Amino acid sequence: MAYIEVVKETRTFQNGEQTTVANRDISFEVAQGAVVTILGPSGAGKSTLLNILGGMDSPTSGQVLIDGADVSQMTARQLTTYRRQDVGFVFQFYNLVPNLTARENVELASQITSDALDVDEVLELVGLTHRANNFPAQLSGGEQQRVAIARAVAKKPKLLLCDEPTGALDYQTGKQVLKVIQDAAKQTETTVIIVTHNSAIAQMGDQVIRINDAQVQSVEHNAHPVPLA
Ligand code: ADP
Ligand code: ADP
């Protein structure tokens, strides 16, 4: 069985008279440890899908199996536990605690789980050992995103969800950040989903899922993900 199995997942939003279908019959499978990119234009339904995978929202119909558990059937309480224990999040704007150092930001996340990774090890994994005692404001955008990645992988999530992780970075820095996500994922055997509207960034995935107008347009498997120039 695949690690992630999404079967005919549909999410509609009702606003008065108006019905918006944000996801329509979305189906795909992901192997454990894969780095998957979800590519599509604004309004295509990417965030809706990511929210559902992360347990922040539930589908209107369909199944969403993560490591055998159907998140579409979970109660609010089960979803909270799922989000805390099993999912790591990386956002476009880092979301670091400003008055804590890089190390303290990562430590905070490690406290959630008893079997968290060693903070120094994770900081080294993202290449930030020399910046451990700096505050977010003293770090570049790329460095702040590395802290956010370290924080997310420290609790050893089953799933690392990244929403436009390179959206606030220039192209070169974005590529480096993607590489850090890939390396961290491989070393910790974490399955990664990255939402992007940048097709060059998307080509760095082992698997590229194109979403357009609420539907899966194509699923491409990259035997040799493109190392960007
Ligand atoms: P993307 O992330 O690809 O930009 P979204 O998943 O945010 O796309 O949105 C897909 C569609 O669903 C859009 O038409 C959007 O307006 C609609 N949508 C998303 N969330 C809501 C909501 N909470 N209420 C109503 N419509 C929504
Ligand atoms: P808590 O009650 O401890 O805040 P939550 O269940 O709300 O925990 O969230 C658990 C994890 O999911 C946290 O790491 C949080 O950052 C993340 N999270 C949940 N919902 C959102 C959201 N809408 N946007 C960003 N992060 C979220």
XYZ file of C-alpha atoms in Angstrom, residues 51-217:
167
model
C -4.920 21.895 4.306
C -6.699 18.563 3.968
C -3.439 16.563 3.964
C -2.361 18.504 7.082
C -5.587 17.919 8.988
C -6.565 21.608 8.977
C -9.635 20.919 6.855
C -11.661 17.857 5.842
C -12.880 16.821 2.404
C -16.542 16.872 1.435
C -16.123 13.351 0.022
C -13.413 10.853 -0.807
C -10.620 9.239 1.172
C -7.269 10.590 2.339
C -5.128 7.790 3.778
C -1.854 8.698 5.449
C 0.150 5.659 6.536
C -3.118 3.707 6.553
C -5.136 6.201 8.624
C -8.032 7.973 6.913
C -7.800 11.632 7.949
C -11.149 12.332 6.264
C -12.820 10.206 8.982
C -11.020 11.745 11.971
C -12.775 13.733 14.692
C -11.578 17.280 15.475
C -9.692 15.894 18.462
C -7.968 13.195 16.392
C -7.053 15.801 13.785
C -5.392 17.966 16.449
C -3.276 15.019 17.582
C -2.480 14.188 13.958
C -1.349 17.794 13.237
C 0.811 17.957 16.349
C 2.447 14.557 16.155
C 2.544 13.595 12.523
C 2.796 16.754 10.441
C 5.548 19.331 10.056
C 4.726 22.662 8.401
C 6.922 25.070 6.449
C 5.379 28.327 5.222
C 6.281 31.076 2.793
C 6.976 33.592 5.585
C 8.873 31.292 8.024
C 6.648 31.993 11.083
C 9.546 31.954 13.562
C 9.179 33.257 17.125
C 11.053 36.606 16.890
C 12.381 36.785 20.460
C 13.827 33.271 20.413
C 17.156 32.313 18.818
C 17.383 29.863 15.925
C 18.254 27.104 18.388
C 15.396 28.017 20.747
C 12.916 28.041 17.865
C 13.954 24.472 17.020
C 13.990 23.410 20.707
C 10.426 24.617 21.136
C 9.248 22.194 18.447
C 11.350 19.298 19.785
C 9.545 19.538 23.123
C 6.324 18.383 21.456
C 7.571 14.819 21.016
C 9.622 12.650 23.332
C 11.590 11.040 20.497
C 12.493 14.275 18.715
C 15.761 14.567 16.835
C 18.747 16.156 18.546
C 18.600 19.952 18.108
C 22.299 20.278 17.208
C 21.985 17.488 14.670
C 19.031 19.147 12.962
C 20.760 22.528 12.900
C 23.756 20.880 11.265
C 21.492 19.098 8.800
C 20.255 22.477 7.518
C 23.735 24.041 7.667
C 22.989 26.524 10.445
C 25.289 25.489 13.282
C 27.141 28.815 13.041
C 23.884 30.771 13.296
C 22.320 28.838 16.189
C 22.466 31.770 18.610
C 21.171 34.408 16.224
C 17.657 35.803 16.380
C 15.421 35.629 13.281
C 15.881 39.339 12.505
C 19.647 38.752 12.298
C 19.218 36.045 9.663
C 18.663 36.265 5.907
C 15.420 34.986 4.385
C 17.098 31.759 3.274
C 18.569 31.214 6.747
C 15.226 31.873 8.420
C 13.633 29.295 6.151
C 16.353 26.804 7.123
C 15.442 27.355 10.781
C 11.799 26.747 9.889
C 12.774 23.507 8.106
C 14.880 22.395 11.100
C 11.956 23.165 13.404
C 9.567 21.172 11.207
C 11.741 18.048 10.854
C 12.902 18.028 14.505
C 9.712 16.378 15.679
C 10.174 13.593 13.094
C 6.875 14.085 11.289
C 5.424 11.436 8.997
C 4.647 14.195 6.592
C 6.366 17.520 5.892
C 4.032 20.010 4.218
C 5.584 23.068 2.592
C 3.380 25.879 1.294
C 5.317 27.993 -1.234
C 8.537 27.593 0.817
C 10.551 29.527 -1.758
C 7.871 32.131 -2.483
C 9.614 34.929 -0.578
C 13.137 34.071 -1.747
C 15.136 34.881 -4.864
C 15.619 32.009 -7.282
C 19.140 30.977 -6.212
C 18.262 31.030 -2.516
C 15.026 29.212 -3.260
C 16.933 26.428 -4.995
C 19.270 26.059 -2.013
C 16.303 25.912 0.353
C 14.718 23.198 -1.823
C 17.969 21.251 -1.651
C 17.942 21.557 2.157
C 14.366 20.218 2.230
C 15.337 17.308 -0.055
C 18.432 16.411 1.987
C 16.646 16.710 5.322
C 13.801 14.559 4.000
C 16.119 11.820 2.716
C 18.107 11.701 5.959
C 15.020 11.553 8.167
C 12.932 9.414 5.741
C 10.175 12.001 5.803
C 7.612 12.189 3.005
C 7.399 15.748 1.685
C 4.691 17.671 -0.146
C 5.685 21.051 -1.582
C 3.139 23.436 -3.062
C 4.527 25.847 -5.626
C 3.462 27.851 -8.641
C 7.063 27.872 -9.904
C 7.545 25.141 -12.538
C 11.361 25.148 -12.258
C 11.126 24.531 -8.509
C 8.464 21.861 -9.136
C 10.883 19.912 -11.346
C 13.029 19.214 -8.280
C 10.388 16.769 -7.022
C 10.537 12.966 -7.385
C 6.909 13.304 -8.411
C 5.170 16.354 -9.885
C 1.394 16.618 -9.519
C -0.146 19.293 -11.720
C -3.422 20.741 -10.515
C -5.600 22.958 -12.622
C -9.174 24.090 -12.101
C -9.620 21.868 -8.995
C -8.505 18.691 -10.776
C -5.360 16.650 -11.222
C -4.106 17.364 -14.714
